[in-house]
PDB file of C-alpha atoms in Angstrom:
ATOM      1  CA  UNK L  34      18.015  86.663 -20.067  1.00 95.00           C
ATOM      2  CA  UNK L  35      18.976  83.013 -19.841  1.00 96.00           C
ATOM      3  CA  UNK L  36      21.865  81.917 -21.099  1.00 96.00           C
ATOM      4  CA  UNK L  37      22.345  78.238 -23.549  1.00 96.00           C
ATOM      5  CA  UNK L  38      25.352  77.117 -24.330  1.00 95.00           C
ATOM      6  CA  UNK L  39      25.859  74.456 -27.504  1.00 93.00           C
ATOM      7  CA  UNK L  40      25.713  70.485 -27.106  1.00 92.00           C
ATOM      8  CA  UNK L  41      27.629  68.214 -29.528  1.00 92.00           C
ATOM      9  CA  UNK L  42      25.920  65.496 -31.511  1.00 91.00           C
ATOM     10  CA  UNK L  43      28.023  62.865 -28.358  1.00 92.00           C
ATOM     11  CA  UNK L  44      26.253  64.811 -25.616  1.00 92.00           C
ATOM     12  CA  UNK L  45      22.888  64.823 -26.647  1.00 92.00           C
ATOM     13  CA  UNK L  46      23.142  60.589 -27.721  1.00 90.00           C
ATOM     14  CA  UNK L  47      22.952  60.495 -24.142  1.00 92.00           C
ATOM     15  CA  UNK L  48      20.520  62.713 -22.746  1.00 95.00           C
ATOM     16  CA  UNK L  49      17.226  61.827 -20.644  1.00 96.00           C
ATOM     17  CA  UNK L  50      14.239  63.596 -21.382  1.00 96.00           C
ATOM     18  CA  UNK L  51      14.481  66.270 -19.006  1.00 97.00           C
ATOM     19  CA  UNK L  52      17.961  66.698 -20.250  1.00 97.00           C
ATOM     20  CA  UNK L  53      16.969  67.264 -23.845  1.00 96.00           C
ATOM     21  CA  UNK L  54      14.116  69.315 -22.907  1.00 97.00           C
ATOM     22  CA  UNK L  55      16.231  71.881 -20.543  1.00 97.00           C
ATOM     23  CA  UNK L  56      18.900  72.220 -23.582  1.00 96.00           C
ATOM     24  CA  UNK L  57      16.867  72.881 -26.316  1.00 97.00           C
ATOM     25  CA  UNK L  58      13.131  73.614 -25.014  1.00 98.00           C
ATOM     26  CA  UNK L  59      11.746  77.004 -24.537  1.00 98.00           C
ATOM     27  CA  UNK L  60       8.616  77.262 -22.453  1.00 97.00           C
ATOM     28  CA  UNK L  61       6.608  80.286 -21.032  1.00 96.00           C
ATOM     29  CA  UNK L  62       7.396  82.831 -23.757  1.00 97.00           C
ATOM     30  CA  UNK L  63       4.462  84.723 -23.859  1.00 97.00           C
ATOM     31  CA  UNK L  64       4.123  86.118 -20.253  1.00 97.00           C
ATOM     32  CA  UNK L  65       1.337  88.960 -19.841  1.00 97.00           C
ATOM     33  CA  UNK L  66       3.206  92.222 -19.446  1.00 97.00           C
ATOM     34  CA  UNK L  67       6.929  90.469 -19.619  1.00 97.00           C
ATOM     35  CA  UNK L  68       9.394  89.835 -21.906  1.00 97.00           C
ATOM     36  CA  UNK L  69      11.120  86.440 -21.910  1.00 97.00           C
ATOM     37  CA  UNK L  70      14.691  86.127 -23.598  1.00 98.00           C
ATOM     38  CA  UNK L  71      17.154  83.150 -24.088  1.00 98.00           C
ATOM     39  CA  UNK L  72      20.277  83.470 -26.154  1.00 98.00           C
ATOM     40  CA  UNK L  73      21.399  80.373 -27.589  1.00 97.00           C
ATOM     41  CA  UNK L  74      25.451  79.879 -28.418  1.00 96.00           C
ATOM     42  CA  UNK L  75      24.124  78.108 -31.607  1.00 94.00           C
ATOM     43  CA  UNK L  76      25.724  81.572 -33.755  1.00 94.00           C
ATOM     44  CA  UNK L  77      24.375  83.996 -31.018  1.00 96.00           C
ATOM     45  CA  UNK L  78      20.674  84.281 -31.588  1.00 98.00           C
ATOM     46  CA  UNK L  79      18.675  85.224 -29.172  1.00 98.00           C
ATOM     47  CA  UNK L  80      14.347  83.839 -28.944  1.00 98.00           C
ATOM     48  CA  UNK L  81      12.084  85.676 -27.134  1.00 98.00           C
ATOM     49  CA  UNK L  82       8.230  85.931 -26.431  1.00 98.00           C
ATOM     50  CA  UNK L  83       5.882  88.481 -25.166  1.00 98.00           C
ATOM     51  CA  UNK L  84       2.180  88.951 -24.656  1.00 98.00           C
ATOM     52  CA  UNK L  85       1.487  92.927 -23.700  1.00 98.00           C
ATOM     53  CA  UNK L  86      -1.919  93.175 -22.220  1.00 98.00           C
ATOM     54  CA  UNK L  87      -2.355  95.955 -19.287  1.00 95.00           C
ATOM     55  CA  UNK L  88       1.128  97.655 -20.254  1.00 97.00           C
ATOM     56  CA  UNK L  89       3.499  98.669 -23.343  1.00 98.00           C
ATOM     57  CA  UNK L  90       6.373  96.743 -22.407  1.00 98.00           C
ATOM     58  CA  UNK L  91       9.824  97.764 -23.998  1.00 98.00           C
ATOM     59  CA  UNK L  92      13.000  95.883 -25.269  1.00 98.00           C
ATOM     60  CA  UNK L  93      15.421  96.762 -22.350  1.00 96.00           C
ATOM     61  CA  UNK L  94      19.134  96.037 -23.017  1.00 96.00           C
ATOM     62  CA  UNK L  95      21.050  92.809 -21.303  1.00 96.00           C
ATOM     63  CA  UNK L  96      23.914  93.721 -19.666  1.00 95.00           C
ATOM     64  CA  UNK L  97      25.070  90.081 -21.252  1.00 95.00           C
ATOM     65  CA  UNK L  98      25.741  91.818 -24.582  1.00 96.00           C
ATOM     66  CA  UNK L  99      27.639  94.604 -23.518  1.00 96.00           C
ATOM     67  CA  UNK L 100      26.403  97.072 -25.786  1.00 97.00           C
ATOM     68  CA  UNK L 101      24.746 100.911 -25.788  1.00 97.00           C
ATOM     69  CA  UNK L 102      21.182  99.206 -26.509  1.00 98.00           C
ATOM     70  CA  UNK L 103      19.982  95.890 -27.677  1.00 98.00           C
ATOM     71  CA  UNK L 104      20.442  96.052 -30.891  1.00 98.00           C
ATOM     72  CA  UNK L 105      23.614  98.459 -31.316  1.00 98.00           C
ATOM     73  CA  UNK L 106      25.110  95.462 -32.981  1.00 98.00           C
ATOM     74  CA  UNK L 107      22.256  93.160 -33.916  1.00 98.00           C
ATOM     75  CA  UNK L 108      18.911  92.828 -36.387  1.00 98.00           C
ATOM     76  CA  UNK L 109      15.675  91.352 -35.405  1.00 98.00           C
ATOM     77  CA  UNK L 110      12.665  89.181 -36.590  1.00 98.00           C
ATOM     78  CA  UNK L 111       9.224  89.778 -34.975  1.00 98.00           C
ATOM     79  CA  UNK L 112       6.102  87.933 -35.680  1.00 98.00           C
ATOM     80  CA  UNK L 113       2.703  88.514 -33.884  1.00 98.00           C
ATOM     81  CA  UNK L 114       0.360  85.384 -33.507  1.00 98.00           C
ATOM     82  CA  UNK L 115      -1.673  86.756 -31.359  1.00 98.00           C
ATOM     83  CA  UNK L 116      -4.638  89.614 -31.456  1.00 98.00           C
ATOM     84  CA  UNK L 117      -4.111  92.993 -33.028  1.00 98.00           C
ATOM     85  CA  UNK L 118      -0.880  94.725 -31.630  1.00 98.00           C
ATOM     86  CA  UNK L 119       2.046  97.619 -32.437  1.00 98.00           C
ATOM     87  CA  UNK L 120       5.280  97.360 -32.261  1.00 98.00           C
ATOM     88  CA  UNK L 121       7.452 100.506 -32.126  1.00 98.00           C
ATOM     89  CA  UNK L 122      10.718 101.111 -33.097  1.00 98.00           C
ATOM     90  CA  UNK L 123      12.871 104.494 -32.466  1.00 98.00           C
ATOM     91  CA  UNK L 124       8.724 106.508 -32.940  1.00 97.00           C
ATOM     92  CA  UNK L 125       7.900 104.677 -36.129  1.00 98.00           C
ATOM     93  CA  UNK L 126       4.803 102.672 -35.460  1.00 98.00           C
ATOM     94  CA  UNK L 127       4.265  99.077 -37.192  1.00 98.00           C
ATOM     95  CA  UNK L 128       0.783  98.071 -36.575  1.00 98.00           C
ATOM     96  CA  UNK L 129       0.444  93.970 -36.874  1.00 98.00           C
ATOM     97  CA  UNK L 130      -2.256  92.037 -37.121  1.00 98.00           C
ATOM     98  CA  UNK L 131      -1.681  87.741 -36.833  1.00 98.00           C
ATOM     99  CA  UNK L 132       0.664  86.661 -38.612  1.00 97.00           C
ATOM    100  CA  UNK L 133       2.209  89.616 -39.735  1.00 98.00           C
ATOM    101  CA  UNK L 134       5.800  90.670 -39.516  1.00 98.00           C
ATOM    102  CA  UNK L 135       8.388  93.487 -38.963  1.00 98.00           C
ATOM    103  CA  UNK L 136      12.148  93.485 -39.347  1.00 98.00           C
ATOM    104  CA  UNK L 137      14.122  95.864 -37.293  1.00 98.00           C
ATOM    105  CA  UNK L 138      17.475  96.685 -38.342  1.00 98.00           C
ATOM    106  CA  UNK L 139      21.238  97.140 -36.764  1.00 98.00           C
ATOM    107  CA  UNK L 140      21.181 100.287 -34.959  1.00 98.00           C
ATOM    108  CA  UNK L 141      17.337 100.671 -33.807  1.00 98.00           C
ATOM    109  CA  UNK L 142      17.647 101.757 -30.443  1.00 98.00           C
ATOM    110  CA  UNK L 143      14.092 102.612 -28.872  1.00 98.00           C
ATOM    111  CA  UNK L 144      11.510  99.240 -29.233  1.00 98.00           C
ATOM    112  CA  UNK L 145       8.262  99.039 -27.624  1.00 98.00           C
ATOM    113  CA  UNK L 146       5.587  96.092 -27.920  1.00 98.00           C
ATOM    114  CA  UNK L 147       1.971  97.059 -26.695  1.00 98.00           C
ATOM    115  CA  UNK L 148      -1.740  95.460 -27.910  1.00 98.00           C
ATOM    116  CA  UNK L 149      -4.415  97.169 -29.307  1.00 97.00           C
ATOM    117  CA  UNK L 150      -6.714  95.331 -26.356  1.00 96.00           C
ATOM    118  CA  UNK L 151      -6.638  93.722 -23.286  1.00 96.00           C
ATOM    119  CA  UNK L 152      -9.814  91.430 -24.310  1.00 96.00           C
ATOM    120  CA  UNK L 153      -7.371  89.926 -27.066  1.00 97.00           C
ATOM    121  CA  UNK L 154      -3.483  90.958 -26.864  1.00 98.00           C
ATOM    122  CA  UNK L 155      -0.648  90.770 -29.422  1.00 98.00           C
ATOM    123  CA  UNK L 156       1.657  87.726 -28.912  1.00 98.00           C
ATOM    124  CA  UNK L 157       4.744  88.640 -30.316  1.00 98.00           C
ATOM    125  CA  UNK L 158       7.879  85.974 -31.259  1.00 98.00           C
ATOM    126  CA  UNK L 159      10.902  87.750 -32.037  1.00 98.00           C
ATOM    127  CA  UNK L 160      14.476  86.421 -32.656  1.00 98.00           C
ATOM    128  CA  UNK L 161      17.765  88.115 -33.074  1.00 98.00           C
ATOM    129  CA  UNK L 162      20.810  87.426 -34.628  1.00 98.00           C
ATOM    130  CA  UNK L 163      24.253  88.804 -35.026  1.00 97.00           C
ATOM    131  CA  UNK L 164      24.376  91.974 -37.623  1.00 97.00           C
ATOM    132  CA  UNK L 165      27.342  93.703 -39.326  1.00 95.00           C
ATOM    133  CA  UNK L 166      25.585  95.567 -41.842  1.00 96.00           C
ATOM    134  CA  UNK L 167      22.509  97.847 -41.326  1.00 97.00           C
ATOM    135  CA  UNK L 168      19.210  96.996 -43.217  1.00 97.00           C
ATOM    136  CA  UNK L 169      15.924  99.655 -43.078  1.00 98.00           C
ATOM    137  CA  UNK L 170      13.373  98.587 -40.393  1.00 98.00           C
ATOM    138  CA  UNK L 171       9.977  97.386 -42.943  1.00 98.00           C
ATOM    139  CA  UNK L 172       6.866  95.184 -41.888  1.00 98.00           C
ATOM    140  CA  UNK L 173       5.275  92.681 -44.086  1.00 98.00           C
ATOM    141  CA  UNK L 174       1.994  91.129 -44.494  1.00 96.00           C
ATOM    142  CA  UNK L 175       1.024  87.443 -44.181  1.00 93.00           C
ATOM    143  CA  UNK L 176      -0.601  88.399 -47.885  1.00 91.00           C
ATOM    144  CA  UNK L 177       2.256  89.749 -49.320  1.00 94.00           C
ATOM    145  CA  UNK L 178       4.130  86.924 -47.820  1.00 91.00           C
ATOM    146  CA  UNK L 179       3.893  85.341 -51.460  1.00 81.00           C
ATOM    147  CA  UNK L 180       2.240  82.031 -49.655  1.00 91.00           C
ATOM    148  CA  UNK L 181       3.754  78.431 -51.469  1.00 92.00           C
ATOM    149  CA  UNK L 182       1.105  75.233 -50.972  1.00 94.00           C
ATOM    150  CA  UNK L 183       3.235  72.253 -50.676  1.00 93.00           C
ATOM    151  CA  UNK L 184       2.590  68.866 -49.325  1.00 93.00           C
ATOM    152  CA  UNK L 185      -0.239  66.322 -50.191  1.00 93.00           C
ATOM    153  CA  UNK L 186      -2.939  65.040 -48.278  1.00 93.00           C
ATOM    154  CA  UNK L 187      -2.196  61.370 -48.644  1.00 93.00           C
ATOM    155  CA  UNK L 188       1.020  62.087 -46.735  1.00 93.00           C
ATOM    156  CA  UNK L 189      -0.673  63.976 -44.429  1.00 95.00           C
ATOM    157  CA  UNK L 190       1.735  67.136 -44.843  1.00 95.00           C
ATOM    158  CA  UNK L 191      -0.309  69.550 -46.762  1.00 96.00           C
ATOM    159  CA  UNK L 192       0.892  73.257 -45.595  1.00 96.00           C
ATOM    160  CA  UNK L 193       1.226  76.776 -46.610  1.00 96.00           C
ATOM    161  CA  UNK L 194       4.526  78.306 -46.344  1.00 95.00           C
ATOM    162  CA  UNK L 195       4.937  82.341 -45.952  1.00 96.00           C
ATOM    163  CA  UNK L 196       8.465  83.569 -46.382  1.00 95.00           C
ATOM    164  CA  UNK L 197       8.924  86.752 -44.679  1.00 97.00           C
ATOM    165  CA  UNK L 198      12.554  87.486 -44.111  1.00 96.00           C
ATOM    166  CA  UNK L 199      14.712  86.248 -46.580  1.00 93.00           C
ATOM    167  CA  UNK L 200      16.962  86.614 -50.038  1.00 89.00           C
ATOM    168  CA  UNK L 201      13.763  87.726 -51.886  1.00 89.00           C
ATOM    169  CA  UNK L 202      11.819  89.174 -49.002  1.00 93.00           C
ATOM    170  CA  UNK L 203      12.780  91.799 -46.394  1.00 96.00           C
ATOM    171  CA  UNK L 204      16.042  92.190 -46.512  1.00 96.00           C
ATOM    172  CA  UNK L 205      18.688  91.010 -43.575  1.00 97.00           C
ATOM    173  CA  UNK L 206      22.362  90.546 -42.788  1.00 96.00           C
ATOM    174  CA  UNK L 207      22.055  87.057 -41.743  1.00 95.00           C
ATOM    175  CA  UNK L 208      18.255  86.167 -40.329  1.00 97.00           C
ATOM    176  CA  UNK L 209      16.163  84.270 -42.006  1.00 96.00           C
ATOM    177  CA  UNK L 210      12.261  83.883 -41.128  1.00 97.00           C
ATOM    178  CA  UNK L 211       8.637  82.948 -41.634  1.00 96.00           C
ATOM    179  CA  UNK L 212       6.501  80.385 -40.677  1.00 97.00           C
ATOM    180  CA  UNK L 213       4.166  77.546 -41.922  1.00 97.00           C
ATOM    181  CA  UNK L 214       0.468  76.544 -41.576  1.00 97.00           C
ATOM    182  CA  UNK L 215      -0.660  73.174 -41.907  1.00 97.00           C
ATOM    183  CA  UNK L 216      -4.303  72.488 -43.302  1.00 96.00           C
ATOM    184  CA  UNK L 217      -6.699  70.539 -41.526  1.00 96.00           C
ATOM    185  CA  UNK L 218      -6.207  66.904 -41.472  1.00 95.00           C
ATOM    186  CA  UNK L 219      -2.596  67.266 -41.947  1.00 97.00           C
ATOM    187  CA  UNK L 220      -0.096  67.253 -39.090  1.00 97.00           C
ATOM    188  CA  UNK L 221       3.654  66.572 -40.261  1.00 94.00           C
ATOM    189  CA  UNK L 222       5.867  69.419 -40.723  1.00 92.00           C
ATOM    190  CA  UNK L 223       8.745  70.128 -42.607  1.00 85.00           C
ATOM    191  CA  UNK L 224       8.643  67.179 -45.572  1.00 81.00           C
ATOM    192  CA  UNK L 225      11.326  65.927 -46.358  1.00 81.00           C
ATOM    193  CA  UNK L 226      13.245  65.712 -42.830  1.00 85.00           C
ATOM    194  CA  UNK L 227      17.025  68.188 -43.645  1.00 82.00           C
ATOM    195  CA  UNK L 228      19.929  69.172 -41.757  1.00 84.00           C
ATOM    196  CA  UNK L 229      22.181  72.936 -43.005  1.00 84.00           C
ATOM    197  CA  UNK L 230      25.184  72.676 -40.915  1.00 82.00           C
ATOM    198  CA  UNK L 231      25.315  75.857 -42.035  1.00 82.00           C
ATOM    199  CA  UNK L 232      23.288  77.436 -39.854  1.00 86.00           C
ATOM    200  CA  UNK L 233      21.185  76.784 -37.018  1.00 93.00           C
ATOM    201  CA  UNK L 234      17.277  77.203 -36.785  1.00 94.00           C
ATOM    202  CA  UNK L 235      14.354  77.507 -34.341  1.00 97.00           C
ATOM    203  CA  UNK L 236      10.845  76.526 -34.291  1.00 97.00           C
ATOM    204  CA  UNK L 237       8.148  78.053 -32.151  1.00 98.00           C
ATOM    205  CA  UNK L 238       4.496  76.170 -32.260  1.00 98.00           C
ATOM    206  CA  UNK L 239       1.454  78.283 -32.386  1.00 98.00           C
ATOM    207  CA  UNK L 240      -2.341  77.389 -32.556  1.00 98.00           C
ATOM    208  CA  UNK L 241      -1.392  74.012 -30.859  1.00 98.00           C
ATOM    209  CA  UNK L 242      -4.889  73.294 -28.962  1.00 97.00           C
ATOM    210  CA  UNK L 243      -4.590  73.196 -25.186  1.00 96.00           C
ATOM    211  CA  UNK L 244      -5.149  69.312 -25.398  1.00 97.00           C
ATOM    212  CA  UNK L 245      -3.111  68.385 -27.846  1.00 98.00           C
ATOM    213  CA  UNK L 246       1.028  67.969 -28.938  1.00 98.00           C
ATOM    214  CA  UNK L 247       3.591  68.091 -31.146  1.00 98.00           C
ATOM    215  CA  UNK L 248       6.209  65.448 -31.223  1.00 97.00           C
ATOM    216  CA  UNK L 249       9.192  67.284 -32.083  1.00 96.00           C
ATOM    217  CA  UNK L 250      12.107  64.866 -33.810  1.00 95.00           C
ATOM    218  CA  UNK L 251      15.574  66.132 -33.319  1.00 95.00           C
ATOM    219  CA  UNK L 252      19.304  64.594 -33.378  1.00 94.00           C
ATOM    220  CA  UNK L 253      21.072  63.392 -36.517  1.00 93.00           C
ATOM    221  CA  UNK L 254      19.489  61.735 -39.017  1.00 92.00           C
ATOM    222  CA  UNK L 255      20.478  57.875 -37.488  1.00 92.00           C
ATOM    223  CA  UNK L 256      20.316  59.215 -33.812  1.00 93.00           C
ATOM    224  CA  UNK L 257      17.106  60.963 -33.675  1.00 94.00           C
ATOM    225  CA  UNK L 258      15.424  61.980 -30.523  1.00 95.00           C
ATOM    226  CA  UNK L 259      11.815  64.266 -29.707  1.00 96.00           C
ATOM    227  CA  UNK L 260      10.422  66.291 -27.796  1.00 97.00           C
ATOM    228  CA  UNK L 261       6.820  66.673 -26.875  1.00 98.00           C
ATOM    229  CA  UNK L 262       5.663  70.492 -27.390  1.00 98.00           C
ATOM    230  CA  UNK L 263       2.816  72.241 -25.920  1.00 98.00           C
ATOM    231  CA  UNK L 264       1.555  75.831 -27.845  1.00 98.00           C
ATOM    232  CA  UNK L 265       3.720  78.419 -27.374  1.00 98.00           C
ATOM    233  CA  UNK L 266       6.586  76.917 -26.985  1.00 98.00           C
ATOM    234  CA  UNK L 267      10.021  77.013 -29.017  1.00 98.00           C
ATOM    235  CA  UNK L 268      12.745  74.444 -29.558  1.00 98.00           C
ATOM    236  CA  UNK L 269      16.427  75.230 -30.844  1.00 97.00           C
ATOM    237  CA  UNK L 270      17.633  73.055 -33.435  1.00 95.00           C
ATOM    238  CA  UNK L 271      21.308  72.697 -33.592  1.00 95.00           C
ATOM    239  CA  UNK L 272      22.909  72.993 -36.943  1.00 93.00           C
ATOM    240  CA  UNK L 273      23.598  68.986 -37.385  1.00 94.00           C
ATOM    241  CA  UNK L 274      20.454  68.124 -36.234  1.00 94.00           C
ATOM    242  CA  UNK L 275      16.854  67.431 -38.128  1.00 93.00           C
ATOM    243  CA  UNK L 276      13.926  69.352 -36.750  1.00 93.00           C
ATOM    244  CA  UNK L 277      10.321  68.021 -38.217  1.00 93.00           C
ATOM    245  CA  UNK L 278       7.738  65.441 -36.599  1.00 93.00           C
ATOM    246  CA  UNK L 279       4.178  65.356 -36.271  1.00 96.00           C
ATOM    247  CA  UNK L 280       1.220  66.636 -34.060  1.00 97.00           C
ATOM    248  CA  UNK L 281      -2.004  65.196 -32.639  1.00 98.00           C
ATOM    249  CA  UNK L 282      -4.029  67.609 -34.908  1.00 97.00           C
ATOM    250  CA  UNK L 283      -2.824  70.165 -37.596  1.00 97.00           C
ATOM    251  CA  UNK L 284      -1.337  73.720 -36.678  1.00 98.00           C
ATOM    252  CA  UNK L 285       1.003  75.779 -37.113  1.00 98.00           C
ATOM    253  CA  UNK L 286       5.213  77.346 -36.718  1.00 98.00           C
ATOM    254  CA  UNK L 287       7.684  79.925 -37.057  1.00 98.00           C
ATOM    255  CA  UNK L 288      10.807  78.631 -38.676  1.00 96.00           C
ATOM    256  CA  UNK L 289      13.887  81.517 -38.120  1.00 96.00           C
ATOM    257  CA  UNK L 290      17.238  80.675 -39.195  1.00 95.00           C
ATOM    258  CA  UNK L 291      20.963  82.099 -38.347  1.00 94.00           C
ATOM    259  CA  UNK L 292      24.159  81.172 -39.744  1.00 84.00           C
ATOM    260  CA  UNK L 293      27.039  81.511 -42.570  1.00 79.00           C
ATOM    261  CA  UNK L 294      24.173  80.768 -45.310  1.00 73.00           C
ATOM    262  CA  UNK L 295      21.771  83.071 -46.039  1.00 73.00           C
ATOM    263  CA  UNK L 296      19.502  81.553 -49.081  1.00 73.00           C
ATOM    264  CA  UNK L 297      16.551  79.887 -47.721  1.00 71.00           C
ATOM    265  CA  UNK L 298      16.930  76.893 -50.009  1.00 75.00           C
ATOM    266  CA  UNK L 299      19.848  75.540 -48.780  1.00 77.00           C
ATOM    267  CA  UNK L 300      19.507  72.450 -46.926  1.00 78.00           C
ATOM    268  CA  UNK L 301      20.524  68.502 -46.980  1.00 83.00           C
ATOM    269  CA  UNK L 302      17.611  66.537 -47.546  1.00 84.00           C
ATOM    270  CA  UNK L 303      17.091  63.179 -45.493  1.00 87.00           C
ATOM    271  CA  UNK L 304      15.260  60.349 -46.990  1.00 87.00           C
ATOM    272  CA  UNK L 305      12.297  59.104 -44.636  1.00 85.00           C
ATOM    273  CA  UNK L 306      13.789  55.652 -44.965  1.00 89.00           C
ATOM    274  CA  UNK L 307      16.958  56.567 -43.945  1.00 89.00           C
ATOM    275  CA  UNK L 308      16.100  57.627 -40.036  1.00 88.00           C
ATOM    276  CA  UNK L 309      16.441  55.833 -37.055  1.00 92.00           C
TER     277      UNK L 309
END
């Protein structure tokens, strides 16, 4: 499990490229047969990706966290956005299809994560957070995600949003998640541009086409920098810091929050005309 620690809104002013993109980028998540794992110091989450195809692979424990098993103290968010797949959790089996979700709780010790074929495996994105109170483990549909349209087409931000984990959803100590689909012809994401200082968040691209980007915008609102994303591929947004930009064609993310604040709607909206 790699380790990130946090970088102050002075630091990152002054990062190259490659700087920003070894703080903050997550690449290679979805390994066949592996399981990848970073923990960010932005309040202790901790990302991960994996793509089961030949094996059931399981959620070992990291001798980082010193506990009994991985999540003796912690809850996690799991989203599959790949091809049919199970995840299961101390013998209870959760069967997922893309897009669906499953929330394990504080004290699940046994987790495995296997696909229901090789020809077209599970991709599973899973983050963890911090947990002090025990909720039951409980999967969710992308239908009974209780999908919002928002956006416009003239703006070119016309998306579907499916809240998963939150105040009205699955319940969770602190974790927030779900995810968002853009519609075709529409590529910006997360209209208007916020900051929570509250709590930090992650995105994780999917259905990015192999050829094709998505220019990332991070930093405060008046010191904004980006990062070019491929598919697959996950960037950590520190709590002070805006996280929306646009892609070369329309597709779609997993938003998953941690922090003090727990309702989904709090956030401090940025004016377009106000970044630089």
């Amino acid at each position: 499990m790699e380790i990130r620690f946090q970088s102050s809104p002075r630091e990152v002013k002054g990062m190259t490229t490659a700087e920003l993109r070894a703080n903050f980028l997550v690449t290679e998540l979805m390994k066949v047969d592996e399981l990848t794992l970073v923990y960010s110091h932005y309040d202790r989450v901790i990302i991960g990706g994996v793509k089961p195809v030949q094996h059931t692979v399981q959620l070992h424990n990291e001798p980082e966290l010193r506990a009994a098993y991985f999540l003796e103290r912690r809850e996690m968010g799991i989203i599959n956005v790949g091809g049919a797949g199970t995840v299961t959790a101390d013998g209870v089996v959760f069967e997922l299809n893309k897009l669906d979700t499953v929330y394990l709780g504080k004290g699940t010790k046994e987790v495995f994560f296997a696909s229901s074929s090789a020809a077209e495996p599970a991709q599973f994105f899973l983050m963890s957070a911090t947990a002090h109170q025990a909720y039951p483990n409980r999967k969710m549909t992308k239908e009974e995600a209780s999908p919002v349209n928002l956006g416009e087409k003239t703006t070119a931000n016309e998306r579907t949003i499916y809240k998963y984990i939150h105040q009205e959803g699955i319940q969770s100590c602190q974790l927030v998640m779900g995810l968002t689909v853009l519609r075709e012809g529409s590529v910006w994401n997360s209209v208007p541009p916020h900051t929570h200082t509250r709590r930090m968040e992650v995105y994780f691209y999917f259905d990015v086409p192999e050829q094709q980007r998505v220019f990332h915008l991070m930093g405060e609102p008046t010191e904004t920098r980006h990062i070019v994303m491929a598919n697959h591929e996950a960037v950590i947004s520190p709590p002070w810091s805006i996280h929306c930009g646009p892609g070369t064609t329309n597709y779609g993310f997993i938003w998953a929050m941690a922090g003090e604040n727990y309702t989904f709607t709090d956030m401090d909206p940025v004016a377009i005309a106000e970044i630089r």
